[in-house]
CSV table of C-alpha atoms and ligand atoms in Angstrom, one decimal:
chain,number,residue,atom,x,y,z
A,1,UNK,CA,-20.3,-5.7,-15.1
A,2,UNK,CA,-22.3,-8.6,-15.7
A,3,UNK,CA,-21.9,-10.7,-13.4
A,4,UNK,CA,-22.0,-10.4,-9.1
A,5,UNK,CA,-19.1,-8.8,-7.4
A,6,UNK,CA,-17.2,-11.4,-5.8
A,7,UNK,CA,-15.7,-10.8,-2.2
A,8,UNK,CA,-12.2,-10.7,-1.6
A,9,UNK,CA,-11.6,-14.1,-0.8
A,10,UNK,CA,-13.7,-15.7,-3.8
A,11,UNK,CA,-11.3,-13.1,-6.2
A,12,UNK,CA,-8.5,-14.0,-4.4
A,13,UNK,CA,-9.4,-18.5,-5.3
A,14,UNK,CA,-10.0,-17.5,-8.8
A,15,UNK,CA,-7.0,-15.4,-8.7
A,16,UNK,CA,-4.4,-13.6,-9.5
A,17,UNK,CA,-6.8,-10.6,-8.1
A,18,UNK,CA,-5.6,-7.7,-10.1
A,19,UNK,CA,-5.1,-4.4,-7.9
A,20,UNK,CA,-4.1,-1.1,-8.6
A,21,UNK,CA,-1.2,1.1,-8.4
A,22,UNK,CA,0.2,4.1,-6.6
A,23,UNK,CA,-1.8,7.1,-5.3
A,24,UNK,CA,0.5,9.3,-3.9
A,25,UNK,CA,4.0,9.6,-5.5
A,26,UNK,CA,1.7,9.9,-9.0
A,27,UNK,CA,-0.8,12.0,-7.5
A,28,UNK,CA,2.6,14.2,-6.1
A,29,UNK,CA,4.0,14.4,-9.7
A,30,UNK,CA,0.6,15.9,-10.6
A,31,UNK,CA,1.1,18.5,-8.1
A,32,UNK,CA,-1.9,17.5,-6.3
A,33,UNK,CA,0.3,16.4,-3.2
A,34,UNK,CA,3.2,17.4,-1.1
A,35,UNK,CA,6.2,15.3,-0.9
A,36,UNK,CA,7.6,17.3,2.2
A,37,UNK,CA,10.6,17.8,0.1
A,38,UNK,CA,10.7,21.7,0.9
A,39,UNK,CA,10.1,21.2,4.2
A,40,UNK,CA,11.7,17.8,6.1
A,41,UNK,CA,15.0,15.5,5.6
A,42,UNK,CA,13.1,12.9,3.6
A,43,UNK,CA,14.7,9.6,3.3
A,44,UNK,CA,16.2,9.1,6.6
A,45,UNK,CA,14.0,6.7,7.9
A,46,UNK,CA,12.7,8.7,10.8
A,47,UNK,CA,9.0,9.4,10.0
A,48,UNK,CA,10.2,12.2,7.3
A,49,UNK,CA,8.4,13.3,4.3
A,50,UNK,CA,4.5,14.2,4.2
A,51,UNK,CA,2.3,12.3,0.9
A,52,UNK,CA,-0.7,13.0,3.1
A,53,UNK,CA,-4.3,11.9,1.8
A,54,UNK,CA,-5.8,15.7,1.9
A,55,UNK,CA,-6.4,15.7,-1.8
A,56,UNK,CA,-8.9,13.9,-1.2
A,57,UNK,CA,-10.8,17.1,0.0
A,58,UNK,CA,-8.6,19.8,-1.7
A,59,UNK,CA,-8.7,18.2,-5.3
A,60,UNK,CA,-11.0,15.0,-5.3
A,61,UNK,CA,-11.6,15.6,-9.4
A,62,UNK,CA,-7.5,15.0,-9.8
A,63,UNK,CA,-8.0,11.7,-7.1
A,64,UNK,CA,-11.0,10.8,-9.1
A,65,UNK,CA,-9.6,10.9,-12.4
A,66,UNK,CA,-7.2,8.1,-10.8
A,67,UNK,CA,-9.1,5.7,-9.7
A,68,UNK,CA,-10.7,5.6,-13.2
A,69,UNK,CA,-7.3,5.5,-15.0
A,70,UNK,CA,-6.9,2.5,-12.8
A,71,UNK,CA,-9.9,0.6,-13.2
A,72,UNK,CA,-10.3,1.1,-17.4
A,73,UNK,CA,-6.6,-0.3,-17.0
A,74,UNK,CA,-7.8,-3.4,-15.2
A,75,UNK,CA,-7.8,-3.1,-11.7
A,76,UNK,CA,-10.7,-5.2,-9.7
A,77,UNK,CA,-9.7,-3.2,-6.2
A,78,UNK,CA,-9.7,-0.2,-5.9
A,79,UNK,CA,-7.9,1.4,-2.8
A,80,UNK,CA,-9.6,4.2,-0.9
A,81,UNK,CA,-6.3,6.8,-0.9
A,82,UNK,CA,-6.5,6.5,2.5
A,83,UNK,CA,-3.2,6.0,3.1
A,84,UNK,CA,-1.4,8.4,6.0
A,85,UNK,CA,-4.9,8.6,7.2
A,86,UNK,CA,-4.8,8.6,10.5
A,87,UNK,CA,-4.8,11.6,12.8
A,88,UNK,CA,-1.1,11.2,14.2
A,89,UNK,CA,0.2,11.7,10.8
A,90,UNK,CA,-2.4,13.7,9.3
A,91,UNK,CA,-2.5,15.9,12.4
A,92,UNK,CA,1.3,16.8,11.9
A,93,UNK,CA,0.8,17.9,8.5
A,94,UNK,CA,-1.9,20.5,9.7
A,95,UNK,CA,-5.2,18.6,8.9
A,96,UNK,CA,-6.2,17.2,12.4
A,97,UNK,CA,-9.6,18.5,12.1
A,98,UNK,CA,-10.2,16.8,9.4
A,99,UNK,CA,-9.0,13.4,9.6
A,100,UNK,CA,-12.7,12.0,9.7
A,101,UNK,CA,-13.7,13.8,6.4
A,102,UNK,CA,-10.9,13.1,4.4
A,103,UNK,CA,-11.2,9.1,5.4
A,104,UNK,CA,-14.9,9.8,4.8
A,105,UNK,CA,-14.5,11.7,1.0
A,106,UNK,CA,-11.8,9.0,0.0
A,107,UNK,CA,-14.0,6.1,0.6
A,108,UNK,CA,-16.7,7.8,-1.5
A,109,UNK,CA,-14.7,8.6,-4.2
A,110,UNK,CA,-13.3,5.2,-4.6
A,111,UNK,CA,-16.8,3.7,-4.4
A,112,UNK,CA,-18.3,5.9,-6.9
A,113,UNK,CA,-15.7,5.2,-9.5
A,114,UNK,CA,-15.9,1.4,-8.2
A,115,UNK,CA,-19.2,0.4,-9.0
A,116,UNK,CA,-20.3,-2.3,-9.5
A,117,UNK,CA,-17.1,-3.0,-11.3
A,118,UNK,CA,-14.2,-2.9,-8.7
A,119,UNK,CA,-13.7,-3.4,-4.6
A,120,UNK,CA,-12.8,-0.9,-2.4
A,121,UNK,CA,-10.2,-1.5,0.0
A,122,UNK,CA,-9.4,0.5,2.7
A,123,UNK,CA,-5.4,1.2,2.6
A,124,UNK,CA,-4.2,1.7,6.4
A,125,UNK,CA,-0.3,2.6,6.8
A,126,UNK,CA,1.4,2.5,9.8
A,127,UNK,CA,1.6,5.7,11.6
A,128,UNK,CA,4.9,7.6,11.9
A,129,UNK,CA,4.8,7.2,15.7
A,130,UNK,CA,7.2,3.5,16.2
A,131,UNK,CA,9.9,4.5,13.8
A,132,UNK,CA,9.6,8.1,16.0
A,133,UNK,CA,9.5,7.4,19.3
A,134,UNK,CA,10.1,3.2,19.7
A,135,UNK,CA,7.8,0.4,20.8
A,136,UNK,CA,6.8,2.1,23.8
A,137,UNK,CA,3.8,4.1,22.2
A,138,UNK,CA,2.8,1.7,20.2
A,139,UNK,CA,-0.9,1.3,22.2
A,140,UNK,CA,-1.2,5.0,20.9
A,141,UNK,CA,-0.4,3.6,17.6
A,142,UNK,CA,-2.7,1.2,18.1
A,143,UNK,CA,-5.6,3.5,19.0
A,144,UNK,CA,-4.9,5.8,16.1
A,145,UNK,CA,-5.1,2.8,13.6
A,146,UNK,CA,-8.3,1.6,15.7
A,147,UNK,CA,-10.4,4.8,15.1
A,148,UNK,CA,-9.1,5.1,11.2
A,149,UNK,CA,-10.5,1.7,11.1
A,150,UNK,CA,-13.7,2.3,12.4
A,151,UNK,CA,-14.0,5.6,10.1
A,152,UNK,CA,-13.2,3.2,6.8
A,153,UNK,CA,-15.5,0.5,8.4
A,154,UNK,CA,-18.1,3.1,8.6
A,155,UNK,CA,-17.9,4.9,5.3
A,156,UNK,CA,-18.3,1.5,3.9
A,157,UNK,CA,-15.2,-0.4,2.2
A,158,UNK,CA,-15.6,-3.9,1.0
A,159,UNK,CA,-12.2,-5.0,3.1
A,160,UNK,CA,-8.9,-3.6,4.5
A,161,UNK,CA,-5.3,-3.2,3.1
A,162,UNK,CA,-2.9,-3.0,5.7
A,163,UNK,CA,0.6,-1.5,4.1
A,164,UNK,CA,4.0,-0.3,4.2
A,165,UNK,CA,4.3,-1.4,7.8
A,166,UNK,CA,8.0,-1.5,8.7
A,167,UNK,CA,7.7,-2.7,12.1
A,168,UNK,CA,5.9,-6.1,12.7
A,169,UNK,CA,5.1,-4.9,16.3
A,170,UNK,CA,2.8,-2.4,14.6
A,171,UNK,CA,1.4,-4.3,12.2
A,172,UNK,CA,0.4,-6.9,15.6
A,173,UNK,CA,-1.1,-4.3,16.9
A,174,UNK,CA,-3.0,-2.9,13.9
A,175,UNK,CA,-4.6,-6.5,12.8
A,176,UNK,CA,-5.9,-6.3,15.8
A,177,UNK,CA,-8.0,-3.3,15.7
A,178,UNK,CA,-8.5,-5.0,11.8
A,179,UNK,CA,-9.8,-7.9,14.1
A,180,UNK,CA,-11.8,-6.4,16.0
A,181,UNK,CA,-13.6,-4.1,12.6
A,182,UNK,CA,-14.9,-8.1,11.4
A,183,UNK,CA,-13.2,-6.6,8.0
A,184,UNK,CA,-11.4,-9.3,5.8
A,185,UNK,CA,-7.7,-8.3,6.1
A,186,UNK,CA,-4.8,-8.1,3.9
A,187,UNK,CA,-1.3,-7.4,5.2
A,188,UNK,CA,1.6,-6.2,3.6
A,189,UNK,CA,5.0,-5.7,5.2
A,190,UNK,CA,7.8,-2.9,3.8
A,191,UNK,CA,11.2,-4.6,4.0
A,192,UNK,CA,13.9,-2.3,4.5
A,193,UNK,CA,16.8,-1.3,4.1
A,194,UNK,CA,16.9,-5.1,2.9
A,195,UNK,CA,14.6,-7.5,2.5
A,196,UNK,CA,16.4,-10.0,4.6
A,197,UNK,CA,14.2,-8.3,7.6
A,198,UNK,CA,11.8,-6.0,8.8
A,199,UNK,CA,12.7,-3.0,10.9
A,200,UNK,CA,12.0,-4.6,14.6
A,201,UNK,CA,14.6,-7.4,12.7
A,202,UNK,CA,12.1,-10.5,11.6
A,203,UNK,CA,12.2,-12.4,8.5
A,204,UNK,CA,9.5,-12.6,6.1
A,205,UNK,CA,8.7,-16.1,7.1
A,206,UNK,CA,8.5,-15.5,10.6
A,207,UNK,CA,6.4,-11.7,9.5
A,208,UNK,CA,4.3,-14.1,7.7
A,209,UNK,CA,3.7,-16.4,9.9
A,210,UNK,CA,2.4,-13.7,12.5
A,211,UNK,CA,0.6,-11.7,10.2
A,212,UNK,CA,-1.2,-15.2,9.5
A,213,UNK,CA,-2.0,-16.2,12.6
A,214,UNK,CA,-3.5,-13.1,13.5
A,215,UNK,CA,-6.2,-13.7,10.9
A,216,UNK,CA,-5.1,-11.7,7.5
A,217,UNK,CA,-6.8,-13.4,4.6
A,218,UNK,CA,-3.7,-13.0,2.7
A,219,UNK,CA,-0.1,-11.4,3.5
A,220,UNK,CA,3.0,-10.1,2.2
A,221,UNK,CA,5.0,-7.5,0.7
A,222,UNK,CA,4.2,-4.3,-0.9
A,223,UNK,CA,6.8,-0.9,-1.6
A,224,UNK,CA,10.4,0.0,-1.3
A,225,UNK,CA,11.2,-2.7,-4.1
A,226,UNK,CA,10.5,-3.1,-7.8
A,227,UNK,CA,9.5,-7.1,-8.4
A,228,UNK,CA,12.4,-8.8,-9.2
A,229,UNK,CA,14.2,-7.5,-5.9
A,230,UNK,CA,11.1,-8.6,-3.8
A,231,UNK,CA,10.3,-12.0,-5.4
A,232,UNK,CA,12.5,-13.8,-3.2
A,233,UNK,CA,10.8,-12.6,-0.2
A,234,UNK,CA,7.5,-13.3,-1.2
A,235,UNK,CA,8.3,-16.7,-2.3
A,236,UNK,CA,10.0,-17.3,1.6
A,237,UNK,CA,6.6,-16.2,2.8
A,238,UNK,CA,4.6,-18.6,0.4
A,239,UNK,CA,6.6,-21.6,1.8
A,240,UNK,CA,6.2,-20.6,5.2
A,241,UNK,CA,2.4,-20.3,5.5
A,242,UNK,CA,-0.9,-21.4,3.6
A,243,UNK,CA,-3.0,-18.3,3.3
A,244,UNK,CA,-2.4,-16.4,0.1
A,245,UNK,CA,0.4,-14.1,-0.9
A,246,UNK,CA,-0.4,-10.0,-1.6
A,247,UNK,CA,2.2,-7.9,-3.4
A,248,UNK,CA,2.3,-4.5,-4.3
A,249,UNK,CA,6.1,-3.8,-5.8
A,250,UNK,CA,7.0,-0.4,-6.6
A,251,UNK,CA,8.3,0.5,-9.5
A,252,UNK,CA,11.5,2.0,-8.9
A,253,UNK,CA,15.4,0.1,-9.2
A,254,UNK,CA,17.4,-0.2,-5.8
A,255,UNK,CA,20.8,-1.2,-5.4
A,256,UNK,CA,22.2,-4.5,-4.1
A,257,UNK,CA,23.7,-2.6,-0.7
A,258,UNK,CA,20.2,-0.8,-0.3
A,259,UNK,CA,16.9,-2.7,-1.1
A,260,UNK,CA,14.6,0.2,0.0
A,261,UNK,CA,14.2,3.5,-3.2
A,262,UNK,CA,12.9,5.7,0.1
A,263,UNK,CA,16.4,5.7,1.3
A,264,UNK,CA,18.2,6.1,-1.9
A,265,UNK,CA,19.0,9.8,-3.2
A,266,UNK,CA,16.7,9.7,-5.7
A,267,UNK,CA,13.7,9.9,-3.3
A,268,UNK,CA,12.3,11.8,-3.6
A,269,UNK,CA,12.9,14.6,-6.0
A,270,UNK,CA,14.7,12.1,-8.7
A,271,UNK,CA,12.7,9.0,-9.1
A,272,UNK,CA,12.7,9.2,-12.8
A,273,UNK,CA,16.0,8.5,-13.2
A,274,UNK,CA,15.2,5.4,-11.3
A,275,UNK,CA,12.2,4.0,-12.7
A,276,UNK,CA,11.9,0.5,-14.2
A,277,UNK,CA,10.0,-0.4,-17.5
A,278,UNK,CA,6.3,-1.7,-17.4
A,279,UNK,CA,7.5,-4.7,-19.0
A,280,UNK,CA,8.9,-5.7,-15.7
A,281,UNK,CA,5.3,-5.4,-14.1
A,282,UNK,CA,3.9,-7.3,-17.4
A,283,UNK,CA,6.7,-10.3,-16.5
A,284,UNK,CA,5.5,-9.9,-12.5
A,285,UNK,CA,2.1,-10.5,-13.8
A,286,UNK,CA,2.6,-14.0,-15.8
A,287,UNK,CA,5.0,-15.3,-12.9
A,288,UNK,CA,2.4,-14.5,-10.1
A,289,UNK,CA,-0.2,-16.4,-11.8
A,290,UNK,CA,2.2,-19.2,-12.5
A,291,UNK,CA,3.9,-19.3,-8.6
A,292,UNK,CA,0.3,-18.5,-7.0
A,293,UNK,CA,0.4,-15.2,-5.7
A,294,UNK,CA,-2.8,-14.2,-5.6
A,295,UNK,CA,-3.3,-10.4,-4.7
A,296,UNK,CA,-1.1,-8.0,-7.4
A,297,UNK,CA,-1.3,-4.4,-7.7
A,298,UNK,CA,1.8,-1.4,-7.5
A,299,UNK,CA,2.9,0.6,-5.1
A,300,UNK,CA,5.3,3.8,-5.7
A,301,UNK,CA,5.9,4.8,-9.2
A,302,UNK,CA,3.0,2.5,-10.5
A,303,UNK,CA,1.0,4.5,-12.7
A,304,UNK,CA,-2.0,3.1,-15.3
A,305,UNK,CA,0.0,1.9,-17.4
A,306,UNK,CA,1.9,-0.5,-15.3
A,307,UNK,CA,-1.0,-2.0,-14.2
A,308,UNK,CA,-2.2,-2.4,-17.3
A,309,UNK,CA,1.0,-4.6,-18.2
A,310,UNK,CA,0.6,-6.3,-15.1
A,311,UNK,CA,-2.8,-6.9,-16.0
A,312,UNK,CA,-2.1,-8.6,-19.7
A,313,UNK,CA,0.7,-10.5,-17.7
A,314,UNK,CA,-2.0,-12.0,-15.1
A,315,UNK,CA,-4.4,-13.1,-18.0
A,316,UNK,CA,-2.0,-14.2,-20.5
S,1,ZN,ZN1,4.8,2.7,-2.0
């Protein structure tokens, strides 16, 4: 690329900043990670399911190859998969010795496809310990979170992506470990079962609100609903606050009694039979330039080619 990479916030202005899709449930249909299918209930809200990060270390040519299937489709970020990085979740799938090198080896990978070309976010998930165990370990939460930080601050990442939180408690906690890391922010909520509220039962204007006021350069929404079903919310958020809006939808159809594909049947063994058109990712694109989002990527079931539509939709 010609020109200077731009931060964050200077992409963001000029937006809509195109991101990029979803690492694990493609990476999973690859057979590169586990679902936790064979092994846990998945779907039942209680911390089931595994889509740990270890390919990372076990297969970084597959993780690679997808990061550069993402940029040549468009992306200008690029996420570190660092997602279900930290050691409480990592540790229960067996790699607890090596939750610093696979945070370490994802960050490099990401910046070696990157280049000069993309930034590289770090993505930090909640951890599976509130939706386990309830609000009272959540300053364990918050120290897990805290060192993952300090390992993606360290191996070098441009700014931070904090997703699929389902519990704004947690996400409190974990901007303020972001806080303390000096790393720009972004914050993304997962809304579930409906996106009327989160799981500790706020609404996306008062999520935003918080997740504003604790210094995220830009908040919102990201999983659990295709773009259609999670418009609405983000557009409650945009009225609420003035710092920008992030969204990554996934690409998968809900019902209108469940707004959340994790907890449909389908999840997660039969997503195919419930995944929406690029088109729809195209048409996300052209109205979040219009409405003023300004971060857009995929989550779940967002391969290159959906980001490519939503990149054509962004720049048309
Ligand atoms: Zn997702």
């Amino acid at each position: 690329m010609d020109t200077p990479m731009k931060a964050i916030t200077d992409l963001m202005n000029a937006g809509p900043v195109v991101g990029d899709g979803g690492y694990l449930i493609e990476l999973e249909r690859r057979g590169y990670v586990d679902s936790g299918s064979g092994s846990e209930q998945v779907g039942t809200g209680r911390g089931s399911g595994q889509f740990t990060p270890e390919v990372a270390i076990e297969h970084p040519d597959a993780l690679r190859e997808l990061h550069r299937e993402f940029l040549h489709a468009g992306s200008q970020v690029l996420q570190a998969l660092t997602f279900f990085g930290t050691r409480e979740k990592l540790g229960r799938a067996g790699y607890g010795s090596q939750v610093e090198e696979i945070n370490f080896a994802a960050v490099k990978l990401a910046k070696e496809v990157a280049g000069e070309q993309a930034l590289v976010a770090g993505s930090v998930s909640r951890t599976q310990l509130v939706e386990r165990q309830g609000s009272e370990v959540l300053a364990t939460a918050r120290d897990h979170i805290a060192e993952q930080i300090r390992f993606l601050k360290e191996a070098g990442v441009d700014f931070l992506i904090l997703e699929t939180f389902f519990h704004l408690a947690e996400m409190k906690v974990a901007l303020e470990a972001a806080a303390e890391s000096g790393l720009p922010t972004v914050a993304t909520m997962s809304f579930r079962p409906l996106v009327t509220q989160c799981s500790d039962g706020h609404s996306p204007a008062e999520a935003a609100r918080v997740m504003a006021d604790l210094g995220a350069i830009a908040v919102g929404a990201n999983c659990e609903q295709d773009p259609p079903r999670m418009l609405p919310l983000l557009r409650e958020m945009r009225d609420a606050i003035d710092v920008p809006i992030a969204a990554q939808p996934a690409a998968f159809r809900t019902t209108d009694e469940c707004h959340s594909f994790t907890r449909l049947r389908e999840f997660p063994d039969a997503l195919e039979t419930i995944q929406i058109p690029r088109q729809a990712f195209a048409d996300f694109g052209r109205i979040a330039k219009r409405e003023g989002i300004r971060y857009i990527g995929g989550c779940c079931g967002c391969n290159a080619a959906y980001i490519r539509s939503l990149a054509q939709g962004a720049r048309a």
